[in-house]
Amino acid sequence: MLTKKQAKIFFLGGTLLFALIFLGLSYDTVVSGLPANTHPENITEEVLLGRTIWDDKNCMGCHTIMGEGAYYAPELTKVYDRRGPDYIKAAVNFKNGGWAPNGRHMVEYNFTDKEAEGLVAFFKWVGEMNLNGFPAEPTIK
Amino acid sequence: MKYKSQKIAYYFFGLSMLLLTLQIVYGFIMGFAHMGYDGLHGLIPFNTASAVHKNLLVVWILSGFMGSAYYIIPEEAEREIISPKLAMLQFWALAIVGVIAIAGFHVGWWEGRKFLEIPRELDFLVAIDVVGFILLILLTLLKGKKQTTTAWVLTMGLAAAGLLYLPGMIFFDNLSMDSFFRWWVVHLWVEGVWELIMGGILAFLLIKLTGVDREIIEKWLYLIVGLTFLSGILGTGHHYYFTGVPEYWLLIGGIFSALEPLAFLGMTIFALQMYRKGNKKHPNKLAVTWTLSTAIVSFLGAGLLGLAHTLPQVNLHTHGTLITASHGHLAFWGAYGSLVFAMISYAMPQMTGRKIYDNRTGHLAYWLSNIGMLGMSISFAVAGIVQVYIERLSGKDFMIAANATKPHFFVLIICATLFSIGITYFIINFIKFGLPTDEALRTDDDYEALNN
Ligand code: HEM
Ligand code: HEM
Ligand SMILES: [Fe+2]
């Protein structure tokens, strides 16, 4: 059977090898692959404002985007296509305690017009990414 | 217990139990919200509860790891912690930063980045605290009489975990890039360096509890952590599939993440084999139970439930649904929650001198918490299947799926109640042990424990 020394070499060698491959692939992704899929040139001031709000308000604490986040509220990757700008603006600025479709409460944000536009622009930008086929088209009719 | 400074572990374990209790409270808030009862929304909206639940989880586990290290390293290195005073300072710093972070989440002081919601200003304090901890452990090890493999693996795991926190602190305009590096923290923690910590702690426990020769145990340890990195590093790809990366991650992430369960299977076989081989049966039955349970339930939660949705063809449909939550709960509980419980069950009698080895409360704690968590995981999984069918496969509105899963959350709450009763029993035992004391210092305690 394997000796302890051989086991150690397996551990150190394997770790080094796969860490290097991982770093190489990450480099390729960060400098070319990811930008090609996500259109960073379209990240305008407006998109960035929306992106900042997304972060500041922890929208990911209820929703998912690109399938990441929490599962209390709808997936928002394609919300721009699905609902359009007016619906989005109405949802985030719903008065009297915030929006509550089906009894699930969203926070009442009272964003300025500019901020609401920023969110819309952000969702539009996310919706245009190439996400390798996510979300999939429904298969059951 | 052989060294006075091992007692420091007690404070970290206590903090761990306190934060776990709070985590559960926020879990209930979210469980009820999913059922349609979100009466607390005005005070604690779902996203606050969710940030608190996930961060308390990370902090109680880390606190458990730190406590384990303060207990294990002196014993392995055969010397006191180099500065018990600084170690206690490090403890209080961790506790205070933790409390501030959790309080901040209630007033919107956070970043919307799952599991890493702690704002950057506080991140720096966390980083300093962790560096201090790592230095204390590392210097103790280096100045010790012995540097065992077990101690090295544990220390390297902790140091790497600290280092990997850093990529999570960078801000990117591009959401996709942000997510890319967030996984360097979250995935490379739980499916990478935390497994080193897990392997180190399990090896220590098995050496103490089974009496099997250290050389054999440590050879296994190398093999297992070797498998971990062989599969887990490139396995990061299973979080990249649909986040704006090139397509090759589907192939690479799929293949390597599908190999990850091997490392967990390795831990299971390793622990069971050592237990069977062991000629000495340690009287601390509770510690033995939790140790073997860690090795088994981690394979179920991380290995099997992970494998269930890790191939890109499957993940395309289950990505970001309650299926993920099912796996997340059993994996975290089975691997890291149970591990901290095993270490506490082993170390507490040593530090306090009170031999709670085999009592009814302890066994009830074990069974109720595990049956409860298994039930929760099944409830999430069934709800997840319903959600995938309605929302993803049939293309109906999210809210239709959400309404359909309410009954499953009712079952979840019942299972969560069982789980919480189990945790309560565990904490009752924890309190019964009382405070650690120097009177528990005996150089021959393991020998004695094995022979009474
Ligand atoms: C009584 C106990 C608990 C209840 C009722 C509970 C409930 C929940 C709920 C409802 C969510 C949110 C799912 C969503 O995003 O909509 C959640 C998330 C989570 N909880 Fe718990 N939880 C409990 C205990 C625990 C424990 C003990 C652990 C770890 C050992 C844990 C780990 C997690 C994790 C990792 C997530 C994030 C899952 C994901 O987003 O995929 N929870 N929990
Ligand atoms: C102890 C080890 C593990 C822990 C604590 C753990 C925990 C988690 C958590 C909390 C998530 C949710 C992350 C998020 O969406 O923010 C997750 C996702 C995931 N895990 Fe694990 N995991 C472990 C091991 C594994 C293993 C070994 C596999 C594969 C065989 C695996 C496969 C996955 C997959 C595919 C996802 C993505 C789910 C999605 O697309 O929504 N996990 N895991
Ligand atoms: Fe992962």
Tab-separated table of N, CA, C and O and ligand atoms in Angstrom, chain A residues 60 67-69 71, chain B residues 54 57 114-115 182-183 186-187 190-191 194-195 198 238-239 241-242 256-262 264 298 301-311 315-316 318-321 323-325 327-336, ligand 2:
chain	number	residue	atom	x	y	z
A	60	MET	N	-30.626	40.744	-3.138
A	60	MET	CA	-30.294	39.331	-3.210
A	60	MET	C	-30.726	38.579	-1.937
A	60	MET	O	-30.660	37.356	-1.896
A	67	GLY	N	-29.669	33.345	-10.956
A	67	GLY	CA	-29.880	32.167	-10.102
A	67	GLY	C	-29.191	32.237	-8.758
A	67	GLY	O	-29.136	31.251	-8.041
A	68	GLU	N	-28.674	33.405	-8.368
A	68	GLU	CA	-27.964	33.513	-7.096
A	68	GLU	C	-28.705	34.443	-6.149
A	68	GLU	O	-29.055	35.559	-6.524
A	69	GLY	N	-28.888	33.986	-4.922
A	69	GLY	CA	-29.554	34.817	-3.937
A	69	GLY	C	-30.461	33.974	-3.068
A	69	GLY	O	-30.131	32.843	-2.741
A	71	TYR	N	-34.633	32.592	-2.021
A	71	TYR	CA	-35.705	31.981	-2.803
A	71	TYR	C	-37.088	32.419	-2.364
A	71	TYR	O	-38.072	31.719	-2.546
B	54	LYS	N	-27.567	33.587	7.497
B	54	LYS	CA	-26.397	33.043	6.796
B	54	LYS	C	-25.085	33.468	7.456
B	54	LYS	O	-24.139	32.687	7.529
B	57	LEU	N	-24.517	31.730	10.743
B	57	LEU	CA	-24.047	30.377	10.433
B	57	LEU	C	-22.532	30.370	10.249
B	57	LEU	O	-21.805	29.609	10.885
B	114	LYS	N	-24.467	37.358	-0.969
B	114	LYS	CA	-24.833	36.184	-0.175
B	114	LYS	C	-23.666	35.547	0.575
B	114	LYS	O	-22.658	35.214	-0.033
B	115	PHE	N	-23.841	35.371	1.842
B	115	PHE	CA	-22.879	34.806	2.787
B	115	PHE	C	-21.783	35.789	3.200
B	115	PHE	O	-21.094	35.581	4.185
B	182	ARG	N	-16.713	36.013	-5.617
B	182	ARG	CA	-17.419	35.629	-4.392
B	182	ARG	C	-17.322	34.116	-4.178
B	182	ARG	O	-17.171	33.635	-3.060
B	183	TRP	N	-17.329	33.367	-5.277
B	183	TRP	CA	-17.224	31.908	-5.140
B	183	TRP	C	-15.833	31.460	-4.725
B	183	TRP	O	-15.668	30.365	-4.200
B	186	VAL	N	-16.706	31.521	-1.025
B	186	VAL	CA	-17.721	30.601	-0.508
B	186	VAL	C	-17.442	29.153	-0.930
B	186	VAL	O	-17.407	28.256	-0.098
B	187	HIS	N	-17.227	28.919	-2.207
B	187	HIS	CA	-16.996	27.539	-2.629
B	187	HIS	C	-15.643	27.008	-2.157
B	187	HIS	O	-15.556	25.910	-1.620
B	190	VAL	N	-16.053	25.998	1.593
B	190	VAL	CA	-16.766	24.792	2.029
B	190	VAL	C	-16.360	23.532	1.282
B	190	VAL	O	-16.463	22.442	1.806
B	191	GLU	N	-15.906	23.675	0.042
B	191	GLU	CA	-15.517	22.479	-0.696
B	191	GLU	C	-14.014	22.467	-0.944
B	191	GLU	O	-13.522	21.860	-1.872
B	194	TRP	N	-11.990	24.351	4.089
B	194	TRP	CA	-12.687	23.910	5.303
B	194	TRP	C	-12.616	22.390	5.443
B	194	TRP	O	-12.683	21.845	6.535
B	195	GLU	N	-12.515	21.704	4.318
B	195	GLU	CA	-12.370	20.245	4.391
B	195	GLU	C	-11.020	19.862	4.996
B	195	GLU	O	-10.874	18.793	5.578
B	198	MET	N	-11.699	20.238	8.552
B	198	MET	CA	-12.514	19.090	8.945
B	198	MET	C	-11.651	17.831	9.074
B	198	MET	O	-11.748	17.092	10.059
B	238	HIS	N	-18.995	24.554	-10.845
B	238	HIS	CA	-20.448	24.305	-10.773
B	238	HIS	C	-21.235	25.528	-10.311
B	238	HIS	O	-22.452	25.526	-10.408
B	239	HIS	N	-20.555	26.566	-9.835
B	239	HIS	CA	-21.265	27.812	-9.520
B	239	HIS	C	-21.166	28.809	-10.674
B	239	HIS	O	-21.807	29.842	-10.652
B	241	TYR	N	-21.501	27.996	-14.062
B	241	TYR	CA	-22.258	27.651	-15.276
B	241	TYR	C	-23.040	28.810	-15.905
B	241	TYR	O	-22.885	29.109	-17.083
B	242	PHE	N	-23.913	29.435	-15.097
B	242	PHE	CA	-24.893	30.365	-15.684
B	242	PHE	C	-24.694	31.794	-15.205
B	242	PHE	O	-25.640	32.528	-14.970
B	256	PHE	N	-15.395	17.797	-12.566
B	256	PHE	CA	-14.649	17.816	-11.304
B	256	PHE	C	-15.567	17.903	-10.083
B	256	PHE	O	-15.280	17.299	-9.059
B	257	SER	N	-16.671	18.638	-10.194
B	257	SER	CA	-17.543	18.696	-9.021
B	257	SER	C	-18.217	17.342	-8.803
B	257	SER	O	-18.527	16.975	-7.670
B	258	ALA	N	-18.411	16.591	-9.879
B	258	ALA	CA	-19.002	15.257	-9.706
B	258	ALA	C	-18.031	14.324	-8.979
B	258	ALA	O	-18.430	13.302	-8.432
B	259	LEU	N	-16.741	14.677	-8.973
B	259	LEU	CA	-15.758	13.871	-8.241
B	259	LEU	C	-15.666	14.261	-6.758
B	259	LEU	O	-15.119	13.517	-5.946
B	260	GLU	N	-16.201	15.450	-6.432
B	260	GLU	CA	-16.068	15.935	-5.049
B	260	GLU	C	-16.613	14.968	-3.983
B	260	GLU	O	-16.026	14.850	-2.913
B	261	PRO	N	-17.720	14.281	-4.261
B	261	PRO	CA	-18.229	13.371	-3.226
B	261	PRO	C	-17.200	12.327	-2.796
B	261	PRO	O	-17.280	11.819	-1.679
B	262	LEU	N	-16.226	12.019	-3.669
B	262	LEU	CA	-15.205	11.032	-3.299
B	262	LEU	C	-14.463	11.424	-2.031
B	262	LEU	O	-14.159	10.574	-1.189
B	264	PHE	N	-15.620	13.201	0.395
B	264	PHE	CA	-16.509	12.987	1.545
B	264	PHE	C	-16.700	11.504	1.822
B	264	PHE	O	-16.764	11.074	2.978
B	298	SER	N	-22.110	14.131	6.468
B	298	SER	CA	-21.497	15.031	5.485
B	298	SER	C	-21.541	14.391	4.102
B	298	SER	O	-21.767	15.071	3.105
B	301	GLY	N	-25.265	14.852	2.909
B	301	GLY	CA	-25.666	16.228	2.608
B	301	GLY	C	-24.818	16.872	1.533
B	301	GLY	O	-25.326	17.488	0.597
B	302	ALA	N	-23.495	16.744	1.672
B	302	ALA	CA	-22.615	17.380	0.698
B	302	ALA	C	-22.435	16.456	-0.504
B	302	ALA	O	-22.658	16.849	-1.647
B	303	GLY	N	-22.064	15.211	-0.250
B	303	GLY	CA	-21.755	14.287	-1.340
B	303	GLY	C	-22.968	13.949	-2.187
B	303	GLY	O	-23.039	14.306	-3.365
B	304	LEU	N	-23.946	13.284	-1.592
B	304	LEU	CA	-25.074	12.801	-2.400
B	304	LEU	C	-25.998	13.933	-2.852
B	304	LEU	O	-26.330	14.034	-4.025
B	305	LEU	N	-26.418	14.795	-1.912
B	305	LEU	CA	-27.319	15.878	-2.324
B	305	LEU	C	-26.599	16.870	-3.231
B	305	LEU	O	-27.214	17.509	-4.081
B	306	GLY	N	-25.286	16.993	-3.076
B	306	GLY	CA	-24.526	17.856	-3.983
B	306	GLY	C	-24.508	17.264	-5.381
B	306	GLY	O	-24.824	17.928	-6.372
B	307	LEU	N	-24.202	15.972	-5.437
B	307	LEU	CA	-24.143	15.281	-6.725
B	307	LEU	C	-25.472	15.360	-7.464
B	307	LEU	O	-25.519	15.467	-8.688
B	308	ALA	N	-26.563	15.344	-6.684
B	308	ALA	CA	-27.892	15.322	-7.285
B	308	ALA	C	-28.140	16.493	-8.236
B	308	ALA	O	-28.899	16.373	-9.187
B	309	HIS	N	-27.501	17.631	-8.008
B	309	HIS	CA	-27.784	18.784	-8.882
B	309	HIS	C	-26.525	19.433	-9.436
B	309	HIS	O	-26.548	20.584	-9.850
B	310	THR	N	-25.428	18.680	-9.466
B	310	THR	CA	-24.188	19.343	-9.859
B	310	THR	C	-23.896	19.265	-11.350
B	310	THR	O	-23.086	20.042	-11.866
B	311	LEU	N	-24.526	18.334	-12.068
B	311	LEU	CA	-24.272	18.280	-13.509
B	311	LEU	C	-25.015	19.425	-14.193
B	311	LEU	O	-26.151	19.729	-13.838
B	315	ASN	N	-28.531	21.114	-13.297
B	315	ASN	CA	-28.440	22.400	-12.619
B	315	ASN	C	-29.135	23.520	-13.394
B	315	ASN	O	-29.646	24.473	-12.803
B	316	LEU	N	-29.194	23.379	-14.720
B	316	LEU	CA	-29.900	24.368	-15.534
B	316	LEU	C	-31.321	24.575	-15.007
B	316	LEU	O	-31.848	25.681	-15.012
B	318	THR	N	-32.470	23.360	-11.792
B	318	THR	CA	-32.610	23.468	-10.338
B	318	THR	C	-31.861	24.663	-9.762
B	318	THR	O	-32.034	24.991	-8.591
B	319	HIS	N	-31.014	25.295	-10.572
B	319	HIS	CA	-30.176	26.406	-10.129
B	319	HIS	C	-31.009	27.498	-9.458
B	319	HIS	O	-31.951	28.018	-10.053
B	320	GLY	N	-30.629	27.826	-8.216
B	320	GLY	CA	-31.323	28.917	-7.536
B	320	GLY	C	-32.756	28.594	-7.166
B	320	GLY	O	-33.618	29.466	-7.210
B	321	THR	N	-33.020	27.338	-6.806
B	321	THR	CA	-34.358	26.989	-6.319
B	321	THR	C	-34.217	26.409	-4.905
B	321	THR	O	-33.119	26.306	-4.373
B	323	ILE	N	-34.278	23.507	-4.076
B	323	ILE	CA	-33.418	22.313	-4.111
B	323	ILE	C	-32.051	22.684	-3.525
B	323	ILE	O	-31.457	21.923	-2.765
B	324	THR	N	-31.571	23.853	-3.901
B	324	THR	CA	-30.281	24.314	-3.398
B	324	THR	C	-30.318	24.452	-1.876
B	324	THR	O	-29.374	24.077	-1.180
B	325	ALA	N	-31.428	24.980	-1.362
B	325	ALA	CA	-31.543	25.165	0.091
B	325	ALA	C	-31.546	23.816	0.810
B	325	ALA	O	-31.012	23.682	1.911
B	327	HIS	N	-29.958	21.043	-0.084
B	327	HIS	CA	-28.551	20.621	-0.029
B	327	HIS	C	-27.753	21.492	0.935
B	327	HIS	O	-26.980	20.984	1.755
B	328	GLY	N	-27.952	22.801	0.870
B	328	GLY	CA	-27.201	23.726	1.721
B	328	GLY	C	-27.363	23.383	3.208
B	328	GLY	O	-26.396	23.384	3.960
B	329	HIS	N	-28.594	23.072	3.622
B	329	HIS	CA	-28.828	22.768	5.044
B	329	HIS	C	-28.146	21.472	5.475
B	329	HIS	O	-27.423	21.435	6.451
B	330	LEU	N	-28.383	20.383	4.728
B	330	LEU	CA	-27.832	19.113	5.204
B	330	LEU	C	-26.305	19.083	5.076
B	330	LEU	O	-25.615	18.464	5.891
B	331	ALA	N	-25.783	19.793	4.067
B	331	ALA	CA	-24.329	19.804	3.889
B	331	ALA	C	-23.659	20.576	5.024
B	331	ALA	O	-22.723	20.089	5.663
B	332	PHE	N	-24.141	21.776	5.294
B	332	PHE	CA	-23.539	22.579	6.357
B	332	PHE	C	-23.682	21.886	7.706
B	332	PHE	O	-22.752	21.846	8.508
B	333	TRP	N	-24.862	21.344	7.924
B	333	TRP	CA	-25.099	20.677	9.208
B	333	TRP	C	-24.233	19.425	9.331
B	333	TRP	O	-23.519	19.241	10.312
B	334	GLY	N	-24.299	18.569	8.324
B	334	GLY	CA	-23.621	17.276	8.409
B	334	GLY	C	-22.116	17.427	8.489
B	334	GLY	O	-21.452	16.750	9.280
B	335	ALA	N	-21.567	18.326	7.690
B	335	ALA	CA	-20.119	18.431	7.669
B	335	ALA	C	-19.617	19.322	8.807
B	335	ALA	O	-18.834	18.887	9.646
B	336	TYR	N	-20.059	20.569	8.843
B	336	TYR	CA	-19.406	21.520	9.740
B	336	TYR	C	-20.125	21.709	11.067
B	336	TYR	O	-19.481	21.845	12.106
C	2	HEM	C1	-19.653	20.479	3.124
C	2	HEM	C2	-19.679	20.757	1.899
C	2	HEM	C3	-20.707	21.610	1.228
C	2	HEM	C4	-21.426	22.650	1.721
C	2	HEM	C5	-21.387	23.250	3.115
C	2	HEM	C6	-22.255	23.127	0.639
C	2	HEM	C7	-23.140	24.179	0.744
C	2	HEM	C8	-23.762	24.772	-0.323
C	2	HEM	C9	-24.556	25.972	-0.265
C	2	HEM	C10	-24.830	26.788	0.984
C	2	HEM	C11	-24.977	26.251	-1.512
C	2	HEM	C12	-25.815	27.445	-1.958
C	2	HEM	C13	-24.911	28.456	-2.480
C	2	HEM	C14	-25.596	29.640	-3.077
C	2	HEM	O1	-26.364	29.490	-4.029
C	2	HEM	O2	-25.343	30.741	-2.604
C	2	HEM	C15	-24.453	25.224	-2.377
C	2	HEM	C16	-24.663	25.162	-3.731
C	2	HEM	C17	-24.291	24.093	-4.512
C	2	HEM	N1	-23.605	22.969	-4.105
C	2	HEM	FE1	-22.843	22.638	-2.291
C	2	HEM	N2	-22.027	22.365	-0.466
C	2	HEM	C18	-21.094	21.417	-0.153
C	2	HEM	C19	-20.592	20.441	-0.970
C	2	HEM	C20	-21.026	20.210	-2.253
C	2	HEM	C21	-20.587	19.127	-3.080
C	2	HEM	C22	-19.583	18.061	-2.683
C	2	HEM	C23	-21.236	19.263	-4.278
C	2	HEM	C24	-21.182	18.422	-5.513
C	2	HEM	C25	-21.052	17.170	-5.580
C	2	HEM	C26	-22.064	20.440	-4.190
C	2	HEM	C27	-22.849	20.927	-5.209
C	2	HEM	C28	-23.476	22.149	-5.182
C	2	HEM	C29	-24.099	22.768	-6.336
C	2	HEM	C30	-24.173	22.207	-7.742
C	2	HEM	C31	-24.593	24.004	-5.915
C	2	HEM	C32	-25.290	25.066	-6.769
C	2	HEM	C33	-26.760	25.032	-6.614
C	2	HEM	C34	-27.418	26.049	-7.498
C	2	HEM	O3	-27.125	26.076	-8.685
C	2	HEM	O4	-28.258	26.816	-7.022
C	2	HEM	N3	-21.920	20.989	-2.953
C	2	HEM	N4	-23.742	24.324	-1.627
